[in-house]
mmCIF file of C-alpha atoms in Angstrom:
data_model
loop_
_atom_site.group_PDB
_atom_site.id
_atom_site.type_symbol
_atom_site.label_atom_id
_atom_site.label_comp_id
_atom_site.label_asym_id
_atom_site.label_seq_id
_atom_site.Cartn_x
_atom_site.Cartn_y
_atom_site.Cartn_z
ATOM 1 C CA MET A 1 -17.929 45.917 -14.013
ATOM 2 C CA LYS A 2 -14.247 45.934 -13.136
ATOM 3 C CA VAL A 3 -11.794 47.421 -15.614
ATOM 4 C CA GLU A 4 -8.027 47.040 -15.296
ATOM 5 C CA PRO A 5 -5.533 48.894 -17.499
ATOM 6 C CA ALA A 6 -2.875 47.032 -19.440
ATOM 7 C CA VAL A 7 0.387 46.526 -17.558
ATOM 8 C CA PRO A 8 3.722 44.939 -18.538
ATOM 9 C CA SER A 9 3.039 41.850 -16.403
ATOM 10 C CA ARG A 10 1.025 40.535 -13.466
ATOM 11 C CA GLU A 11 1.635 38.046 -10.688
ATOM 12 C CA LEU A 12 -0.808 35.318 -9.783
ATOM 13 C CA LYS A 13 -2.245 35.261 -6.289
ATOM 14 C CA LEU A 14 0.038 33.347 -3.916
ATOM 15 C CA GLU A 15 -1.183 31.602 -0.779
ATOM 16 C CA GLN A 16 1.303 30.141 1.663
ATOM 17 C CA ILE A 17 0.147 27.160 3.691
ATOM 18 C CA ALA A 18 2.104 25.805 6.645
ATOM 19 C CA CYS A 19 0.977 22.541 8.209
ATOM 20 C CA ASP A 20 2.249 19.313 9.745
ATOM 21 C CA PHE A 21 1.767 16.990 6.782
ATOM 22 C CA VAL A 22 1.298 17.595 3.050
ATOM 23 C CA VAL A 23 -0.167 14.835 0.895
ATOM 24 C CA ILE A 24 0.216 15.181 -2.868
ATOM 25 C CA GLY A 25 -2.373 13.034 -4.605
ATOM 26 C CA GLY A 26 -5.984 12.405 -3.649
ATOM 27 C CA GLY A 27 -6.386 8.820 -4.766
ATOM 28 C CA LEU A 28 -7.380 6.184 -2.243
ATOM 29 C CA ALA A 29 -3.851 6.014 -0.800
ATOM 30 C CA GLY A 30 -3.494 9.782 -0.404
ATOM 31 C CA THR A 31 -7.028 10.231 0.896
ATOM 32 C CA CYS A 32 -6.593 7.524 3.534
ATOM 33 C CA ALA A 33 -3.187 8.929 4.526
ATOM 34 C CA ALA A 34 -4.644 12.412 4.968
ATOM 35 C CA ILE A 35 -7.610 11.210 7.021
ATOM 36 C CA THR A 36 -5.459 8.986 9.232
ATOM 37 C CA ALA A 37 -2.968 11.770 9.928
ATOM 38 C CA ALA A 38 -5.748 14.260 10.641
ATOM 39 C CA ARG A 39 -7.311 11.918 13.174
ATOM 40 C CA ALA A 40 -3.932 11.666 14.893
ATOM 41 C CA GLY A 41 -4.006 15.427 15.414
ATOM 42 C CA LEU A 42 -1.872 16.621 12.508
ATOM 43 C CA LYS A 43 -2.807 19.628 10.393
ATOM 44 C CA VAL A 44 -2.952 18.223 6.865
ATOM 45 C CA ALA A 45 -3.055 19.673 3.358
ATOM 46 C CA LEU A 46 -4.405 17.257 0.729
ATOM 47 C CA VAL A 47 -3.538 18.330 -2.815
ATOM 48 C CA GLN A 48 -5.414 16.689 -5.694
ATOM 49 C CA ASP A 49 -4.999 17.667 -9.338
ATOM 50 C CA ARG A 50 -8.458 16.428 -10.330
ATOM 51 C CA PRO A 51 -11.925 17.772 -9.393
ATOM 52 C CA VAL A 52 -12.766 14.571 -7.508
ATOM 53 C CA LEU A 53 -11.033 12.293 -5.027
ATOM 54 C CA GLY A 54 -10.388 8.609 -5.542
ATOM 55 C CA GLY A 55 -7.902 8.505 -8.396
ATOM 56 C CA ASN A 56 -8.453 5.291 -10.322
ATOM 57 C CA ALA A 57 -11.427 4.507 -8.078
ATOM 58 C CA SER A 58 -13.150 7.811 -8.925
ATOM 59 C CA SER A 59 -15.863 8.391 -11.512
ATOM 60 C CA GLU A 60 -13.183 9.624 -13.914
ATOM 61 C CA VAL A 61 -11.530 6.208 -14.233
ATOM 62 C CA ARG A 62 -14.046 3.859 -12.584
ATOM 63 C CA LEU A 63 -11.839 1.080 -11.331
ATOM 64 C CA TRP A 64 -12.852 -0.344 -7.997
ATOM 65 C CA ALA A 65 -11.005 -0.734 -4.730
ATOM 66 C CA LEU A 66 -9.568 -4.218 -4.957
ATOM 67 C CA GLY A 67 -7.005 -4.761 -2.240
ATOM 68 C CA ALA A 68 -6.660 -8.008 -0.351
ATOM 69 C CA THR A 69 -9.221 -10.053 -2.280
ATOM 70 C CA ALA A 70 -7.123 -9.812 -5.476
ATOM 71 C CA HIS A 71 -10.158 -10.953 -7.499
ATOM 72 C CA MET A 72 -9.858 -14.156 -5.489
ATOM 73 C CA GLY A 73 -6.801 -14.990 -7.604
ATOM 74 C CA ASN A 74 -4.836 -15.694 -4.425
ATOM 75 C CA ASN A 75 -7.744 -17.513 -2.799
ATOM 76 C CA ASN A 76 -8.408 -14.491 -0.601
ATOM 77 C CA ARG A 77 -12.149 -14.489 -1.133
ATOM 78 C CA TRP A 78 -12.934 -13.488 2.449
ATOM 79 C CA ALA A 79 -10.014 -11.102 2.973
ATOM 80 C CA ARG A 80 -10.592 -7.403 3.569
ATOM 81 C CA GLU A 81 -8.655 -4.339 4.646
ATOM 82 C CA GLY A 82 -9.329 -2.553 7.906
ATOM 83 C CA GLY A 83 -8.926 1.058 8.911
ATOM 84 C CA VAL A 84 -10.044 4.021 6.831
ATOM 85 C CA ILE A 85 -10.393 2.140 3.541
ATOM 86 C CA ASP A 86 -12.757 -0.296 5.252
ATOM 87 C CA GLU A 87 -14.826 2.627 6.555
ATOM 88 C CA ILE A 88 -15.050 4.013 3.025
ATOM 89 C CA LEU A 89 -16.053 0.702 1.460
ATOM 90 C CA VAL A 90 -18.663 -0.049 4.133
ATOM 91 C CA GLU A 91 -20.154 3.440 3.776
ATOM 92 C CA ASN A 92 -20.171 3.113 0.005
ATOM 93 C CA THR A 93 -21.867 -0.292 0.183
ATOM 94 C CA TYR A 94 -24.632 1.181 2.353
ATOM 95 C CA ARG A 95 -25.133 4.428 0.428
ATOM 96 C CA ASN A 96 -24.335 3.140 -3.020
ATOM 97 C CA PRO A 97 -25.657 -0.425 -3.438
ATOM 98 C CA GLU A 98 -25.780 -0.052 -7.232
ATOM 99 C CA GLY A 99 -22.087 0.823 -7.411
ATOM 100 C CA ASN A 100 -22.563 4.234 -9.013
ATOM 101 C CA PRO A 101 -19.052 5.727 -9.315
ATOM 102 C CA ILE A 102 -20.340 9.290 -8.934
ATOM 103 C CA ILE A 103 -21.835 8.453 -5.545
ATOM 104 C CA MET A 104 -18.478 6.954 -4.587
ATOM 105 C CA ASP A 105 -16.996 10.393 -5.336
ATOM 106 C CA THR A 106 -19.366 11.971 -2.821
ATOM 107 C CA VAL A 107 -18.576 9.354 -0.171
ATOM 108 C CA LEU A 108 -14.865 10.161 -0.433
ATOM 109 C CA LEU A 109 -15.453 13.905 -0.466
ATOM 110 C CA GLU A 110 -17.650 13.692 2.627
ATOM 111 C CA LYS A 111 -15.042 11.610 4.457
ATOM 112 C CA VAL A 112 -12.455 14.337 3.913
ATOM 113 C CA PHE A 113 -14.835 17.216 4.656
ATOM 114 C CA ASN A 114 -15.700 15.587 7.979
ATOM 115 C CA GLU A 115 -12.081 15.966 9.113
ATOM 116 C CA PRO A 116 -11.535 19.527 10.426
ATOM 117 C CA ASN A 117 -7.755 19.060 10.323
ATOM 118 C CA VAL A 118 -7.673 18.530 6.541
ATOM 119 C CA ARG A 119 -7.337 21.409 4.078
ATOM 120 C CA LEU A 120 -8.439 20.037 0.688
ATOM 121 C CA LEU A 121 -7.156 21.602 -2.531
ATOM 122 C CA LEU A 122 -8.884 20.170 -5.596
ATOM 123 C CA ASN A 123 -7.894 20.957 -9.196
ATOM 124 C CA THR A 124 -4.446 21.765 -7.831
ATOM 125 C CA ALA A 125 -1.288 20.340 -9.406
ATOM 126 C CA ALA A 126 2.141 20.241 -7.780
ATOM 127 C CA PHE A 127 4.871 21.330 -10.171
ATOM 128 C CA GLU A 128 7.947 22.364 -8.195
ATOM 129 C CA VAL A 129 9.869 21.313 -5.099
ATOM 130 C CA THR A 130 12.047 23.489 -2.861
ATOM 131 C CA LYS A 131 14.653 21.761 -0.699
ATOM 132 C CA SER A 132 16.330 23.078 2.433
ATOM 133 C CA ASP A 133 19.228 20.663 1.947
ATOM 134 C CA PRO A 134 19.980 17.752 -0.419
ATOM 135 C CA GLU A 135 17.934 15.339 1.690
ATOM 136 C CA THR A 136 15.024 17.505 2.860
ATOM 137 C CA ILE A 137 11.979 18.912 1.083
ATOM 138 C CA ALA A 138 11.087 22.327 2.483
ATOM 139 C CA ALA A 139 8.109 23.215 0.293
ATOM 140 C CA VAL A 140 6.040 22.156 -2.682
ATOM 141 C CA GLN A 141 4.625 24.669 -5.143
ATOM 142 C CA ALA A 142 1.235 23.971 -6.694
ATOM 143 C CA PHE A 143 -1.229 25.735 -8.980
ATOM 144 C CA CYS A 144 -5.034 25.649 -8.928
ATOM 145 C CA SER A 145 -6.559 25.972 -12.387
ATOM 146 C CA GLN A 146 -9.972 26.999 -11.052
ATOM 147 C CA ASN A 147 -9.022 30.054 -9.007
ATOM 148 C CA SER A 148 -5.681 30.891 -10.677
ATOM 149 C CA THR A 149 -3.921 30.654 -7.333
ATOM 150 C CA MET A 150 -0.381 29.526 -6.641
ATOM 151 C CA TYR A 151 0.176 27.651 -3.393
ATOM 152 C CA GLU A 152 3.376 27.232 -1.448
ATOM 153 C CA LEU A 153 2.942 24.329 0.958
ATOM 154 C CA ARG A 154 5.442 23.900 3.782
ATOM 155 C CA ALA A 155 5.601 21.013 6.243
ATOM 156 C CA PRO A 156 8.143 18.781 7.972
ATOM 157 C CA ILE A 157 6.630 15.703 6.286
ATOM 158 C CA PHE A 158 5.481 15.193 2.690
ATOM 159 C CA CYS A 159 3.696 12.203 1.200
ATOM 160 C CA ASP A 160 3.910 11.582 -2.553
ATOM 161 C CA ALA A 161 0.717 9.727 -3.434
ATOM 162 C CA SER A 162 0.505 11.315 -6.876
ATOM 163 C CA GLY A 163 0.658 8.034 -8.751
ATOM 164 C CA ASP A 164 3.382 9.352 -11.042
ATOM 165 C CA GLY A 165 5.774 10.156 -8.196
ATOM 166 C CA VAL A 166 6.052 13.781 -9.257
ATOM 167 C CA VAL A 167 7.288 15.114 -5.909
ATOM 168 C CA ALA A 168 9.814 12.322 -5.467
ATOM 169 C CA PHE A 169 11.037 12.829 -9.031
ATOM 170 C CA LEU A 170 11.417 16.587 -8.658
ATOM 171 C CA ALA A 171 13.192 16.068 -5.334
ATOM 172 C CA GLY A 172 15.759 13.831 -7.024
ATOM 173 C CA ALA A 173 14.778 10.577 -5.317
ATOM 174 C CA ALA A 174 15.893 7.283 -6.833
ATOM 175 C CA PHE A 175 13.189 5.505 -8.791
ATOM 176 C CA ARG A 176 12.587 2.569 -11.086
ATOM 177 C CA MET A 177 10.031 1.681 -13.735
ATOM 178 C CA GLY A 178 8.756 -1.678 -14.878
ATOM 179 C CA ALA A 179 8.686 -5.005 -13.041
ATOM 180 C CA GLU A 180 11.432 -6.657 -11.025
ATOM 181 C CA ASN A 181 12.148 -10.356 -11.391
ATOM 182 C CA THR A 182 10.712 -12.951 -9.053
ATOM 183 C CA GLU A 183 13.997 -13.559 -7.205
ATOM 184 C CA GLU A 184 14.518 -9.974 -6.040
ATOM 185 C CA PHE A 185 11.705 -9.985 -3.489
ATOM 186 C CA ASP A 186 10.737 -13.662 -3.658
ATOM 187 C CA GLU A 187 7.427 -12.906 -5.391
ATOM 188 C CA LYS A 188 5.819 -15.969 -6.922
ATOM 189 C CA LEU A 189 3.733 -13.967 -9.393
ATOM 190 C CA ALA A 190 6.569 -11.697 -10.576
ATOM 191 C CA PRO A 191 8.132 -12.339 -14.005
ATOM 192 C CA SER A 192 11.227 -14.518 -14.266
ATOM 193 C CA LYS A 193 13.069 -11.642 -15.957
ATOM 194 C CA ASP A 194 12.730 -7.956 -15.119
ATOM 195 C CA TYR A 195 11.516 -5.530 -17.768
ATOM 196 C CA GLY A 196 10.805 -1.817 -18.182
ATOM 197 C CA GLU A 197 7.551 -1.928 -20.102
ATOM 198 C CA LEU A 198 4.470 -0.357 -18.532
ATOM 199 C CA LEU A 199 0.757 -0.985 -18.884
ATOM 200 C CA GLY A 200 -0.834 0.540 -21.947
ATOM 201 C CA HIS A 201 -3.818 2.857 -22.019
ATOM 202 C CA SER A 202 -7.321 1.633 -22.676
ATOM 203 C CA ILE A 203 -10.753 3.210 -22.908
ATOM 204 C CA PHE A 204 -13.215 2.292 -20.216
ATOM 205 C CA PHE A 205 -16.286 0.730 -21.726
ATOM 206 C CA TYR A 206 -19.567 -0.901 -20.783
ATOM 207 C CA THR A 207 -21.058 -3.976 -22.424
ATOM 208 C CA LYS A 208 -24.711 -4.718 -23.026
ATOM 209 C CA ASP A 209 -26.513 -7.735 -24.421
ATOM 210 C CA THR A 210 -28.413 -6.401 -27.442
ATOM 211 C CA GLY A 211 -29.711 -9.800 -28.474
ATOM 212 C CA ARG A 212 -28.021 -9.523 -31.875
ATOM 213 C CA PRO A 213 -24.514 -9.167 -33.348
ATOM 214 C CA VAL A 214 -23.203 -5.597 -33.287
ATOM 215 C CA LYS A 215 -20.294 -4.444 -35.434
ATOM 216 C CA TYR A 216 -17.523 -2.681 -33.546
ATOM 217 C CA LEU A 217 -16.240 0.541 -35.074
ATOM 218 C CA ALA A 218 -12.959 1.666 -33.570
ATOM 219 C CA PRO A 219 -12.430 5.420 -33.093
ATOM 220 C CA SER A 220 -10.163 7.130 -35.601
ATOM 221 C CA TYR A 221 -7.432 7.667 -33.001
ATOM 222 C CA ALA A 222 -7.194 3.985 -32.027
ATOM 223 C CA LEU A 223 -3.775 2.407 -32.591
ATOM 224 C CA ASP A 224 -3.545 -0.311 -35.217
ATOM 225 C CA ASP A 225 -0.224 -1.535 -33.835
ATOM 226 C CA ILE A 226 0.333 -1.023 -30.117
ATOM 227 C CA THR A 227 4.008 -1.975 -30.428
ATOM 228 C CA LYS A 228 4.835 1.246 -32.281
#
């Protein structure tokens, strides 16, 4: 048993990490960026605020890696990505023929663990940026909720793959939200007029044929009017 007396205040453990490349966000984009950089010889720190890798493609959200096929909406039925994402999808197809999202988690984790140049920090959220000058990020501060450790990550190159753009936002980078109109980048599928609305939240669900009508009971927190 360890007993500590009361004190006015305490400091959390601080670990300083210096490397060549820091990736914030362990979704598919961040994971592939970290692996690719590590294979090129860079020392990489991959910071993920969740307990699993994959982001929307993880067992926490359970969307799948779509990419070039675009649900065949663009007639790209036989299209596929190459590189690291292709390695991941091929490995997952072999090891996970039933499409279990938890097994997909392990495939991603193993891919990162197999790279000796990657330092993986799970359950670790970036919350502050330090800049050496107005145009240069010097360090990112992050906190791990599982070991109560603060991290100061320094590198000449940072990648914001957080999904919410937290590092870019804290660094003062320009940003935009919503959808641009079709003329700006000559996108056929873009709206004719730009707008700032974003996608709403939904609850992932499974369907099953019960052989009979089943009444749906919405949870008490469901919104009656999504426009409010």
